[in-house]
XYZ file of C-alpha atoms in Angstrom:
761
model
C 21.505 -14.810 34.722
C 18.127 -15.893 34.477
C 16.683 -18.532 32.317
C 13.419 -18.868 29.761
C 12.614 -21.815 31.071
C 13.195 -22.111 34.703
C 11.248 -25.704 34.971
C 13.871 -27.753 33.041
C 16.626 -26.947 36.214
C 14.605 -29.732 37.987
C 16.186 -32.045 35.134
C 20.027 -31.591 37.100
C 18.501 -33.019 39.753
C 19.679 -36.436 37.547
C 23.217 -36.195 38.703
C 21.715 -38.386 41.855
C 21.528 -41.128 39.381
C 25.489 -41.617 38.877
C 26.063 -40.613 42.094
C 23.901 -43.511 43.584
C 25.607 -46.061 41.441
C 29.131 -45.524 42.401
C 27.884 -45.550 46.009
C 26.141 -48.829 45.442
C 29.019 -50.156 43.552
C 31.463 -48.928 46.098
C 29.916 -50.730 49.007
C 29.718 -54.258 46.946
C 33.528 -55.059 47.654
C 35.083 -56.563 50.556
C 38.451 -56.028 51.608
C 40.641 -59.831 52.104
C 43.939 -59.888 53.609
C 46.487 -63.070 52.715
C 49.737 -64.760 53.408
C 52.000 -62.226 50.518
C 49.694 -59.330 51.487
C 52.607 -57.842 53.074
C 55.219 -57.710 49.875
C 52.389 -55.479 47.737
C 51.111 -53.228 50.705
C 53.141 -50.409 49.628
C 52.048 -50.778 45.968
C 48.601 -51.283 46.660
C 48.247 -47.917 48.932
C 49.864 -46.178 46.053
C 47.390 -47.469 43.563
C 44.354 -46.791 46.213
C 45.352 -43.255 46.202
C 45.285 -42.932 42.505
C 41.933 -44.948 41.756
C 40.347 -42.458 44.513
C 41.517 -39.769 42.824
C 40.333 -41.140 38.946
C 37.479 -42.896 40.344
C 36.098 -39.194 41.719
C 36.676 -37.503 38.933
C 34.776 -39.627 36.790
C 31.785 -39.124 39.047
C 32.026 -35.642 38.626
C 32.194 -36.068 34.804
C 29.023 -37.718 35.137
C 27.524 -35.773 37.669
C 28.251 -32.755 35.499
C 26.342 -34.179 31.878
C 22.775 -34.238 33.598
C 23.445 -30.823 35.055
C 24.874 -29.313 32.184
C 22.484 -30.609 30.001
C 19.470 -28.962 32.713
C 20.969 -26.126 32.314
C 20.992 -25.668 28.547
C 17.332 -27.037 27.919
C 16.614 -24.067 30.912
C 17.743 -21.398 27.924
C 19.694 -19.149 30.485
C 20.199 -15.917 29.702
C 23.083 -12.880 30.406
C 21.585 -9.566 31.036
C 22.329 -6.347 32.343
C 22.063 -6.551 36.334
C 19.917 -3.039 36.232
C 16.303 -4.859 36.108
C 14.993 -8.208 35.637
C 15.084 -8.923 31.953
C 11.010 -8.503 30.450
C 10.307 -7.440 33.404
C 8.524 -4.175 31.741
C 5.686 -4.693 29.796
C 6.065 -4.247 26.030
C 3.948 -2.275 23.137
C 4.209 -4.294 20.049
C 3.514 -2.271 17.327
C 3.780 -5.053 14.576
C 3.191 -3.270 10.461
C 2.734 -6.024 8.282
C 2.604 -5.658 4.315
C 0.472 -7.906 3.392
C 0.473 -6.360 -0.480
C 0.387 -8.990 -3.393
C 3.314 -9.045 -4.180
C 3.940 -11.146 -0.501
C 2.333 -14.330 -2.144
C 5.735 -14.505 -4.730
C 8.299 -17.560 -3.071
C 6.873 -18.304 0.210
C 6.976 -14.587 1.399
C 3.889 -14.117 3.308
C 5.076 -17.539 4.874
C 7.685 -15.688 6.153
C 6.751 -12.876 7.144
C 4.104 -14.603 9.337
C 7.060 -17.386 11.334
C 8.691 -13.173 12.095
C 5.177 -12.124 13.249
C 4.230 -14.888 15.630
C 7.680 -15.847 16.744
C 7.702 -11.977 17.810
C 4.084 -12.478 19.395
C 4.680 -15.981 20.788
C 7.969 -14.307 22.924
C 5.502 -11.855 24.986
C 4.006 -12.075 28.114
C 0.534 -11.329 29.635
C 1.363 -8.255 30.633
C 2.117 -6.983 27.140
C 0.287 -5.947 24.055
C 0.506 -5.923 20.160
C -1.071 -3.072 18.088
C -1.146 -5.025 14.415
C -1.410 -3.013 11.450
C -1.192 -4.074 7.630
C -0.741 -2.512 4.925
C -4.428 -2.114 3.060
C -5.655 -1.052 6.299
C -3.867 1.477 7.569
C -6.482 3.668 7.702
C -8.092 1.892 10.970
C -8.551 3.063 14.017
C -5.803 1.364 16.101
C -6.615 -1.606 18.248
C -4.549 -3.066 21.739
C -4.819 -7.025 21.662
C -3.244 -9.416 23.666
C -0.362 -11.481 22.158
C -3.346 -14.207 21.490
C -5.849 -12.219 20.054
C -3.249 -10.685 17.759
C -2.251 -14.372 16.587
C -5.827 -15.220 15.846
C -5.950 -11.865 13.968
C -2.849 -12.307 12.304
C -4.027 -15.853 10.905
C -6.456 -13.913 8.879
C -3.981 -11.643 6.802
C -4.618 -12.633 2.712
C -1.908 -11.096 1.502
C -3.279 -9.679 -1.086
C -4.000 -5.864 -1.021
C -2.737 -3.247 -3.205
C 0.761 -1.582 -3.535
C 1.994 -0.256 0.186
C 4.100 2.551 0.969
C 6.606 2.120 3.653
C 6.812 5.763 4.853
C 3.455 6.039 5.436
C 3.283 2.446 7.309
C 5.985 4.013 9.489
C 4.051 7.488 10.191
C 0.918 4.832 11.099
C 3.463 2.958 13.030
C 4.606 6.103 15.473
C 0.862 7.057 15.785
C 0.051 3.498 17.083
C 3.363 3.932 19.529
C 1.106 7.550 21.025
C -1.105 5.215 21.333
C 0.376 2.391 23.062
C -0.318 1.198 26.821
C 3.056 0.941 27.945
C 6.402 3.271 27.647
C 8.186 0.649 26.283
C 7.560 0.554 22.495
C 9.116 -1.652 19.561
C 8.410 -0.992 15.867
C 8.658 -4.106 13.600
C 7.945 -3.765 9.015
C 8.298 -7.119 7.822
C 7.974 -6.449 4.036
C 9.263 -7.479 0.897
C 11.113 -3.858 -0.371
C 8.996 -3.992 -3.672
C 10.355 -1.192 -6.000
C 6.832 0.439 -5.841
C 7.345 0.682 -1.359
C 8.517 4.005 -1.595
C 7.560 7.241 -3.405
C 9.022 8.104 -6.921
C 12.364 9.719 -7.030
C 14.256 10.516 -3.851
C 11.374 12.274 -2.242
C 11.244 9.247 -0.148
C 14.193 10.824 1.456
C 12.510 13.475 2.856
C 9.809 11.732 4.686
C 12.436 9.019 6.120
C 14.214 12.653 7.936
C 10.602 13.475 9.306
C 10.115 9.839 10.425
C 13.535 10.109 12.398
C 13.015 13.523 13.615
C 9.623 11.972 15.236
C 11.383 9.176 16.831
C 13.927 11.266 18.520
C 11.052 13.216 19.805
C 9.834 10.437 21.389
C 10.921 9.518 25.198
C 12.074 7.076 25.338
C 12.399 6.205 21.786
C 10.646 3.383 20.279
C 13.024 0.818 19.019
C 12.819 -0.077 15.232
C 13.657 -2.923 13.600
C 12.841 -3.830 9.718
C 12.424 -7.491 8.066
C 12.998 -7.708 4.376
C 11.620 -11.233 3.267
C 12.841 -11.164 -0.196
C 16.390 -10.756 0.291
C 17.078 -14.989 -0.891
C 14.537 -14.914 -4.019
C 15.870 -15.062 -7.317
C 14.873 -13.779 -10.328
C 11.432 -14.585 -10.586
C 9.155 -15.738 -13.551
C 5.559 -14.180 -13.349
C 2.797 -13.817 -16.150
C -0.261 -11.568 -15.127
C -3.111 -9.638 -17.058
C -2.111 -6.110 -16.585
C -5.298 -4.529 -17.916
C -9.020 -4.864 -19.601
C -9.826 -1.605 -21.957
C -12.639 -0.590 -24.073
C -11.721 0.526 -27.882
C -14.618 2.877 -27.800
C -15.177 5.733 -25.077
C -18.623 4.600 -24.215
C -20.443 1.138 -24.096
C -23.965 1.838 -26.193
C -26.710 -0.834 -25.935
C -27.096 -2.258 -29.590
C -23.625 -1.025 -30.070
C -20.357 -3.270 -31.047
C -17.977 -2.589 -28.273
C -14.166 -4.274 -28.385
C -12.703 -5.210 -25.253
C -8.823 -5.647 -25.187
C -7.055 -6.834 -22.467
C -3.497 -7.034 -22.098
C -1.029 -10.187 -21.029
C 2.656 -9.309 -19.893
C 5.637 -12.198 -19.648
C 7.933 -10.686 -16.736
C 10.312 -14.076 -17.917
C 13.204 -14.353 -19.782
C 11.889 -17.824 -21.296
C 8.883 -17.501 -23.859
C 5.936 -18.934 -23.594
C 3.502 -20.272 -25.549
C -0.106 -21.970 -26.089
C -1.385 -20.275 -23.072
C -4.963 -20.279 -22.570
C -6.992 -17.571 -22.132
C -11.163 -17.277 -21.116
C -13.177 -14.416 -21.557
C -16.341 -13.977 -18.873
C -18.695 -11.888 -19.446
C -21.490 -11.678 -16.265
C -19.691 -15.045 -15.309
C -19.593 -16.952 -18.105
C -17.127 -18.526 -20.377
C -18.058 -16.856 -23.706
C -14.679 -16.994 -25.660
C -11.166 -18.879 -25.750
C -8.372 -17.541 -27.266
C -4.178 -19.169 -27.459
C -1.174 -16.632 -26.172
C 2.113 -16.897 -27.280
C 4.427 -15.108 -25.290
C 7.988 -13.950 -26.072
C 9.763 -13.155 -22.992
C 9.715 -9.397 -21.531
C 6.807 -8.996 -23.931
C 3.067 -8.354 -23.469
C 0.644 -9.599 -25.710
C -3.223 -8.272 -26.474
C -5.928 -9.674 -26.698
C -9.187 -8.809 -28.306
C -12.761 -9.466 -27.771
C -15.887 -7.699 -29.514
C -19.231 -7.790 -27.719
C -22.878 -6.299 -28.799
C -24.562 -5.448 -25.379
C -28.428 -6.086 -25.780
C -29.249 -5.078 -22.482
C -28.519 -1.576 -20.595
C -26.931 -1.199 -17.021
C -23.942 -2.411 -15.323
C -22.084 -5.454 -16.288
C -18.880 -7.384 -15.786
C -15.705 -9.017 -17.631
C -12.985 -11.094 -16.761
C -9.757 -12.217 -18.718
C -8.333 -14.969 -16.672
C -4.879 -17.205 -18.329
C -4.272 -20.093 -16.810
C -0.387 -20.522 -16.038
C 1.619 -21.555 -12.729
C 4.039 -18.758 -12.016
C 4.949 -16.635 -8.519
C 2.163 -15.102 -8.140
C -1.106 -16.649 -9.098
C -3.842 -13.987 -8.088
C -2.854 -11.572 -10.924
C -3.817 -14.426 -13.721
C -7.225 -12.899 -13.959
C -8.335 -9.161 -14.234
C -11.907 -8.015 -14.151
C -13.758 -4.654 -15.213
C -17.074 -3.321 -14.439
C -18.696 -1.578 -17.202
C -21.822 0.182 -18.256
C -24.140 -0.312 -21.351
C -26.077 3.030 -22.021
C -28.801 3.093 -23.990
C -28.202 6.801 -25.267
C -26.559 9.322 -23.547
C -28.336 11.740 -22.448
C -27.271 15.774 -22.249
C -29.439 18.385 -20.906
C -27.824 22.117 -22.479
C -28.821 24.786 -20.123
C -28.396 27.460 -22.072
C -27.779 31.126 -20.476
C -28.436 33.341 -24.012
C -30.923 31.602 -26.095
C -32.272 33.036 -29.114
C -34.772 32.345 -31.591
C -32.569 32.416 -34.581
C -30.333 30.099 -36.522
C -27.199 29.713 -34.787
C -27.514 32.562 -32.802
C -28.564 31.002 -29.084
C -25.336 30.085 -26.785
C -25.683 26.367 -27.141
C -26.543 25.912 -30.907
C -23.515 25.421 -32.451
C -22.236 22.443 -29.428
C -26.106 20.408 -30.097
C -25.175 20.080 -33.272
C -21.803 18.853 -33.008
C -23.561 16.225 -30.011
C -26.781 15.180 -32.469
C -25.628 15.569 -35.858
C -28.161 13.817 -36.974
C -31.134 15.105 -35.032
C -31.606 17.924 -37.920
C -31.690 15.001 -40.707
C -34.902 14.957 -42.266
C -34.790 11.116 -42.572
C -36.657 9.055 -39.547
C -33.925 6.248 -40.138
C -31.290 8.792 -38.861
C -33.197 9.390 -35.687
C -31.525 6.851 -34.314
C -27.949 7.162 -35.336
C -26.634 9.526 -32.498
C -24.877 8.482 -29.776
C -25.683 11.437 -27.799
C -29.419 12.671 -27.217
C -29.618 16.661 -26.273
C -32.053 18.845 -24.674
C -31.830 22.585 -24.531
C -33.168 24.000 -21.311
C -33.532 27.264 -19.771
C -31.571 28.828 -16.459
C -35.012 28.802 -14.745
C -36.626 25.585 -15.185
C -33.726 22.891 -15.238
C -33.476 21.813 -11.370
C -37.398 21.439 -11.366
C -36.545 19.085 -14.479
C -33.927 17.212 -12.570
C -35.870 16.855 -9.472
C -38.681 15.134 -11.637
C -36.259 12.964 -13.489
C -33.051 12.197 -11.435
C -34.459 8.306 -10.120
C -36.195 7.689 -13.668
C -34.356 6.330 -16.754
C -34.437 10.150 -18.394
C -32.564 11.802 -15.826
C -29.336 13.036 -18.003
C -25.790 11.957 -18.204
C -24.041 14.753 -18.610
C -25.377 18.429 -17.846
C -23.456 21.479 -19.719
C -23.601 25.076 -18.065
C -23.461 27.821 -20.911
C -23.132 31.581 -20.512
C -25.135 31.279 -17.654
C -24.745 33.821 -15.345
C -25.676 33.056 -11.960
C -25.200 29.334 -10.366
C -28.783 29.799 -9.033
C -27.655 26.987 -6.272
C -27.167 29.033 -3.183
C -29.775 27.559 -1.471
C -29.447 24.266 0.887
C -31.625 21.581 -1.590
C -29.967 22.762 -4.833
C -26.770 21.835 -3.996
C -27.904 18.483 -2.162
C -30.016 18.198 -5.709
C -26.300 18.394 -7.427
C -24.892 16.263 -4.574
C -27.256 13.611 -5.706
C -26.710 14.518 -9.502
C -22.435 13.230 -9.057
C -23.402 10.703 -7.042
C -25.414 8.823 -9.914
C -22.353 9.632 -11.910
C -23.014 12.554 -13.797
C -21.230 15.101 -14.889
C -21.129 18.898 -15.137
C -19.724 20.839 -17.914
C -19.183 24.430 -17.631
C -18.694 27.451 -21.155
C -17.660 30.911 -20.083
C -18.743 33.770 -21.841
C -20.173 37.476 -21.635
C -22.716 37.175 -19.223
C -20.990 34.861 -16.613
C -20.714 36.373 -13.048
C -17.299 35.099 -12.059
C -18.462 36.204 -8.209
C -21.228 33.899 -8.453
C -20.085 31.550 -9.459
C -16.300 31.128 -7.840
C -18.704 30.361 -4.669
C -19.015 26.571 -5.999
C -16.144 25.224 -4.910
C -17.181 21.518 -7.159
C -15.516 23.362 -10.134
C -12.153 23.033 -10.944
C -11.083 26.349 -10.886
C -11.484 29.929 -9.981
C -12.922 32.554 -12.452
C -11.004 35.276 -13.186
C -10.919 38.720 -15.330
C -11.511 38.175 -19.556
C -7.839 38.212 -21.290
C -8.766 39.188 -25.206
C -6.193 39.900 -28.093
C -5.187 42.989 -27.538
C -4.125 42.379 -23.892
C -1.267 40.663 -25.474
C -0.792 43.190 -28.691
C -0.312 46.201 -26.002
C 2.706 44.364 -24.395
C 4.034 43.899 -27.651
C 3.737 47.156 -29.582
C 2.003 48.929 -26.818
C -1.029 49.746 -28.858
C -4.260 50.738 -27.176
C -7.384 49.409 -29.175
C -7.458 46.457 -31.868
C -10.446 45.489 -33.480
C -12.935 42.532 -33.589
C -11.415 41.316 -36.825
C -8.198 42.060 -35.975
C -8.827 40.032 -32.821
C -9.342 36.855 -34.774
C -6.353 37.689 -36.234
C -4.294 38.408 -33.226
C -5.982 35.124 -31.759
C -4.025 32.819 -29.387
C -3.205 29.894 -30.882
C -3.888 26.119 -29.740
C -1.242 23.664 -28.305
C -2.002 20.148 -29.604
C -2.736 17.724 -27.180
C -0.778 15.012 -28.481
C -2.076 12.476 -26.497
C -1.164 13.876 -23.730
C -4.187 14.340 -22.584
C -6.788 10.293 -23.233
C -9.466 12.690 -23.609
C -8.796 13.586 -26.885
C -6.430 11.158 -27.838
C -8.175 9.626 -30.351
C -7.644 12.949 -32.426
C -4.027 12.680 -32.549
C -3.637 10.713 -35.777
C -5.178 13.276 -37.235
C -2.218 15.906 -36.551
C -1.575 19.258 -35.713
C -2.550 20.826 -38.379
C -6.798 20.549 -36.751
C -5.724 22.877 -34.595
C -3.277 25.422 -36.218
C -6.114 26.707 -37.938
C -8.278 27.630 -34.392
C -7.883 31.239 -32.460
C -8.983 32.076 -29.659
C -10.318 36.026 -29.684
C -10.671 35.562 -25.991
C -11.122 33.901 -22.704
C -11.287 33.362 -18.518
C -8.241 33.450 -16.994
C -8.215 30.606 -14.681
C -6.798 30.392 -10.950
C -6.130 26.794 -9.953
C -6.355 26.290 -6.355
C -2.617 24.321 -4.776
C -4.633 22.493 -2.643
C -6.041 20.537 -5.389
C -3.565 20.620 -8.063
C -2.986 17.124 -7.659
C -6.432 16.049 -8.351
C -7.014 18.778 -11.821
C -6.030 18.001 -14.681
C -5.531 20.657 -17.644
C -6.818 19.247 -21.005
C -5.794 22.408 -23.534
C -3.994 25.174 -22.974
C -2.914 28.038 -25.534
C 0.344 28.328 -27.304
C 1.726 30.259 -24.348
C 0.587 27.689 -21.974
C -2.517 29.385 -20.219
C -5.330 26.608 -19.599
C -8.315 26.844 -21.884
C -10.544 23.089 -20.699
C -9.391 22.021 -17.078
C -11.169 18.871 -15.064
C -11.462 17.746 -11.556
C -13.519 14.743 -10.749
C -16.766 14.874 -12.160
C -16.269 18.251 -13.392
C -14.914 19.940 -17.174
C -15.128 23.275 -17.164
C -14.173 25.568 -20.192
C -12.137 29.516 -20.261
C -13.979 29.798 -23.803
C -17.731 29.846 -24.660
C -19.134 27.103 -26.590
C -20.545 29.400 -29.449
C -18.050 31.201 -32.088
C -18.343 34.685 -30.264
C -14.604 34.191 -28.270
C -13.285 31.314 -30.851
C -13.376 29.970 -33.769
C -13.788 26.362 -32.720
C -17.258 25.683 -33.515
C -16.371 27.088 -37.498
C -13.850 24.257 -37.567
C -14.087 20.561 -38.433
C -11.750 19.522 -35.225
C -15.135 21.093 -33.053
C -17.789 18.289 -33.706
C -14.918 15.275 -33.499
C -13.809 17.067 -30.556
C -16.646 17.603 -28.387
C -18.018 14.185 -29.469
C -14.732 12.525 -28.052
C -14.796 14.724 -24.969
C -18.523 13.688 -23.767
C -18.444 10.090 -25.041
C -15.136 9.873 -22.803
C -17.074 11.513 -19.695
C -20.028 9.004 -19.772
C -18.370 6.113 -20.633
C -15.927 6.486 -18.061
C -15.408 3.550 -15.947
C -13.536 4.715 -13.279
C -16.461 4.992 -10.826
C -17.307 1.388 -11.840
C -13.654 0.549 -10.949
C -11.915 1.058 -7.648
C -8.394 0.501 -5.729
C -8.745 -2.450 -3.364
C -9.628 -1.243 -0.129
C -10.753 2.291 -1.576
C -14.436 3.355 -1.161
C -17.709 2.712 -3.680
C -20.160 5.110 -4.272
C -23.273 4.123 -4.608
C -26.679 6.234 -5.366
C -28.820 7.170 -2.570
C -31.817 4.541 -2.757
C -35.331 4.863 -0.479
C -34.511 1.448 0.536
C -31.044 0.162 1.317
C -28.229 -1.488 -0.845
C -27.431 -5.201 -0.415
C -24.234 -6.639 -1.885
C -22.785 -10.135 -2.494
C -19.185 -9.853 -1.965
C -16.733 -11.680 -4.191
C -16.625 -14.428 -1.707
C -20.408 -14.760 -1.944
C -21.241 -14.085 1.335
C -23.982 -11.572 1.642
C -23.998 -8.187 3.581
C -25.770 -4.490 3.926
C -24.357 -1.439 3.128
C -24.918 0.773 5.833
C -27.134 3.745 5.045
C -25.332 7.445 5.861
C -27.291 9.185 8.966
C -29.056 12.354 7.798
C -28.069 13.963 10.737
C -25.387 15.881 11.384
C -22.156 14.824 13.827
C -18.850 16.423 15.115
C -17.142 14.400 12.081
C -19.947 15.427 9.531
C -21.785 18.649 10.374
C -23.097 18.857 7.220
C -23.871 15.322 6.115
C -24.475 14.407 2.097
C -27.738 12.850 1.854
C -27.497 11.902 -1.720
C -25.004 8.346 -1.754
C -24.557 5.826 -0.207
C -20.527 4.609 0.833
C -19.268 0.928 0.430
C -15.520 0.980 2.293
C -15.173 -3.178 2.774
C -13.571 -3.513 -0.451
C -10.239 -4.922 0.889
C -10.642 -8.439 -1.222
C -10.083 -7.973 -5.283
C -12.998 -9.622 -7.348
C -16.790 -8.267 -8.406
C -18.996 -6.169 -5.888
C -23.007 -6.804 -6.884
C -25.489 -4.472 -5.396
C -29.229 -5.010 -5.786
C -31.445 -2.870 -4.022
C -33.542 -4.187 -1.473
C -36.628 -3.329 -2.539
C -36.181 -4.644 -6.296
C -36.747 -8.612 -7.467
C -33.531 -10.296 -7.978
C -35.041 -11.809 -10.719
C -36.369 -8.839 -12.542
C -33.858 -6.356 -11.500
C -33.215 -3.131 -13.332
C -30.263 -0.739 -13.579
C -31.561 1.405 -11.536
C -31.316 -1.311 -8.610
C -29.076 -3.639 -10.106
C -25.102 -2.406 -9.494
C -21.800 -3.773 -10.077
C -18.577 -2.927 -9.020
C -14.947 -3.859 -9.420
C -12.028 -3.657 -6.945
C -8.601 -4.864 -8.333
C -4.850 -4.556 -7.285
C -3.067 -2.047 -9.550
C -1.044 -4.127 -12.313
C 2.539 -2.648 -10.879
C 1.764 -4.452 -7.436
C 3.293 -7.920 -9.839
C 6.357 -5.799 -10.666
C 8.872 -8.189 -8.381
C 11.984 -6.145 -8.915
C 13.326 -5.495 -5.313
C 14.819 -2.113 -4.169
C 18.731 -2.203 -4.886
C 20.589 -3.359 -1.349
C 21.845 0.749 -0.776
C 18.238 2.055 -0.852
C 17.099 -0.491 1.560
C 20.593 0.066 4.154
C 20.131 3.931 3.790
C 16.033 3.605 4.721
C 17.722 1.895 8.355
C 20.328 4.000 8.322
C 17.932 7.381 8.356
C 15.765 6.057 11.254
C 18.722 4.121 12.902
C 16.576 0.784 12.757
C 18.710 -2.831 12.094
C 18.069 -5.235 8.994
C 17.213 -8.214 9.102
C 17.235 -11.318 6.283
C 15.765 -13.968 8.261
C 12.558 -14.611 10.015
C 15.144 -16.120 12.817
C 17.565 -13.689 12.743
C 14.634 -11.237 14.160
C 13.196 -13.203 16.742
C 16.409 -13.801 18.202
C 17.434 -10.550 17.923
C 14.527 -9.166 19.462
C 14.516 -11.922 22.445
C 18.003 -11.048 23.567
C 17.531 -7.145 23.296
C 14.761 -7.835 26.048
C 16.003 -10.653 27.821
C 19.438 -11.094 27.100
C 22.070 -13.327 25.097
C 20.859 -17.201 25.232
C 24.005 -19.092 26.199
C 22.209 -22.549 25.833
C 24.459 -23.439 22.600
C 27.930 -22.682 24.269
C 26.198 -25.229 27.183
C 25.236 -28.098 24.691
C 28.621 -28.061 23.190
C 30.303 -28.380 27.110
C 28.040 -31.193 27.068
C 29.366 -32.957 24.393
C 33.100 -32.536 25.267
C 32.276 -33.714 28.751
C 30.679 -36.790 27.388
C 33.829 -37.340 24.941
C 35.895 -36.576 27.929
C 34.243 -38.982 30.136
C 34.681 -41.553 27.771
C 38.357 -40.789 27.015
C 38.787 -41.046 31.567
C 37.178 -44.081 31.602
C 39.168 -46.043 29.235
C 43.010 -45.139 29.694
C 42.580 -42.907 32.759
C 41.941 -45.266 34.829
C 44.762 -48.374 34.075
C 47.299 -49.249 36.604
C 50.405 -48.085 35.030
C 52.069 -51.795 35.777
C 49.808 -53.287 33.167
C 51.309 -50.470 30.686
C 54.509 -52.541 30.029
C 56.581 -52.972 26.922
C 57.007 -56.530 25.982
C 60.852 -58.104 25.980
C 62.272 -61.657 24.495
C 63.528 -63.330 27.544
C 67.384 -63.422 27.168
C 68.572 -67.442 26.960
C 71.966 -68.190 27.675
C 74.247 -70.527 25.783
C 75.097 -72.687 28.482
C 71.633 -73.980 28.971
C 71.257 -74.395 25.021
C 73.852 -77.498 25.814
């Protein structure tokens, strides 16, 4: 048996007090014989023996009380005899879910209670590896229990959704870095529905984790704490999203912003006040009524009078489970005019004979009008460049307001970007939120363009209508006119892709009249399949338009040689919508909290004002190659400290704060996805399966977890039975003193004396 509070055993010496009292009181009495004493000698002898036993038992009970109480307060442990409990140093890998949903119903308090209880039970020789789900990519840091408690107090519980399978993998990696072979993994979280991958893929991930655990010697112990097990249905109101009704925001043009507010409760909410804040200033207040489990949309119309980055926020005043999601922010950019450069691979002096004539007409239809007032009516300003001078012009204008927003490569034979400085030039353009659109054509060299890793797909051979017809009826050749008649039809997007979502109301007829005579077969890379989207297909599912990141790739040309697109009414709204969506896309300005923000590389460093008002410098990327980055990208800076949701204001160190320009002042927003406010937990059988697959224990309260882990390491505490025994001894002492010490002669039954009749007479 061992004791957690060994010093409390000294309290057992208090048994000396009743022993001393007994001895002192016994010495106060003197024996005195008197005349008739011999008549009671036998009775006195008999009572003396009984009273001695009574006093010794009473003394033993009184001495046992302080001894048992001291033992209980010393917290004795029952453990195996193979080693001293807790003698082996321990590495505690503490995985803490710090997502925003942990703010609801005091979940973060329970997680903190459990974590601090685990750490406080550690000794100085033990170590702690603390990892939060919002910062799993950080380097593992082994710390002492005291330092771990300090780090634990800094957790804000306002992070993005967590993935428990990824978290456990990180925990296993942390075990590999542990200093001690005795390791324990503890995961504290609320087990929301979004904490596991969709469908049943998480079962395969869990089996892989179990395999890793089995291969580790000795295998770490895994414990799970569900801090939401006792929560009832929680009411919550949140601002779900802020969106722009227009794909791009232009200066001096009206734009509408729409905020969605969701009521995740079973009761109606009326007259909720909602405020719009533009660049931190309140500009409009609305009153909102919400039915149970419903969503309301609130609109705000604005005409930007300045170009550059702006911030917009919508906040509601309501007390609910999570206060942080009652506000949502959006960073957006107002453009003077969309600048598009058309790099024409087949120029011509004849009308509509150049490769980009139809595209330029679709993008800037008013540029060809004769009335001066129409010159500024175009949303897009297009400029045609030759393949030989577009790089020179880009170098000249890349740091000016005249730099392009989109560069179009149309039927360009070679990539002409073989040199490293050319690649750096294009990377700098991408880092400045530039977009590229690639159109195929007769002159395109597939071998040359396939060397460009930024293209979403590799170029394969050309597919014509004759290929299909040959399969159908074994016809060897068909004429060009027959190709158009036999051309491939288009599968209408029907809102599947947001880039052409506004064309859905026009119906499928506008797509049915388009025919594609030939197209380039595109080979998608399986390694980038998740980030590559197919925007348009033929009726037989062949991809015609694909996109990845800032690049859109067409399998057809932008003229009328390969398809009837430029000759149909769909072409103008289709291209207008595409280019407006490309430039107006605000994804680069709005990131998920924890994801890095990309900033254009400036001659001087950026300074950032964080959401809490503090300022910091943005580290400038090194131009020297390293082992991790043999080819450093010199075109952009990266700011990774985005764990706190809110507005980040960047300013060039050389700019004047009062006279900042769009080039020297940037705004970015980090936000938590709205699904993190979904306070529905996993089903109990899912959580149990999750625990059983990795042979983990599942706890519902912090006290149960702390007590179980302490028992595993040190042994089973038995102070509770000892306290119960103390209470029983107190009661026994009281009863023994009251009843067991009475002499038998004093316990008599009173009877009425017998009176004779003679005496009465």
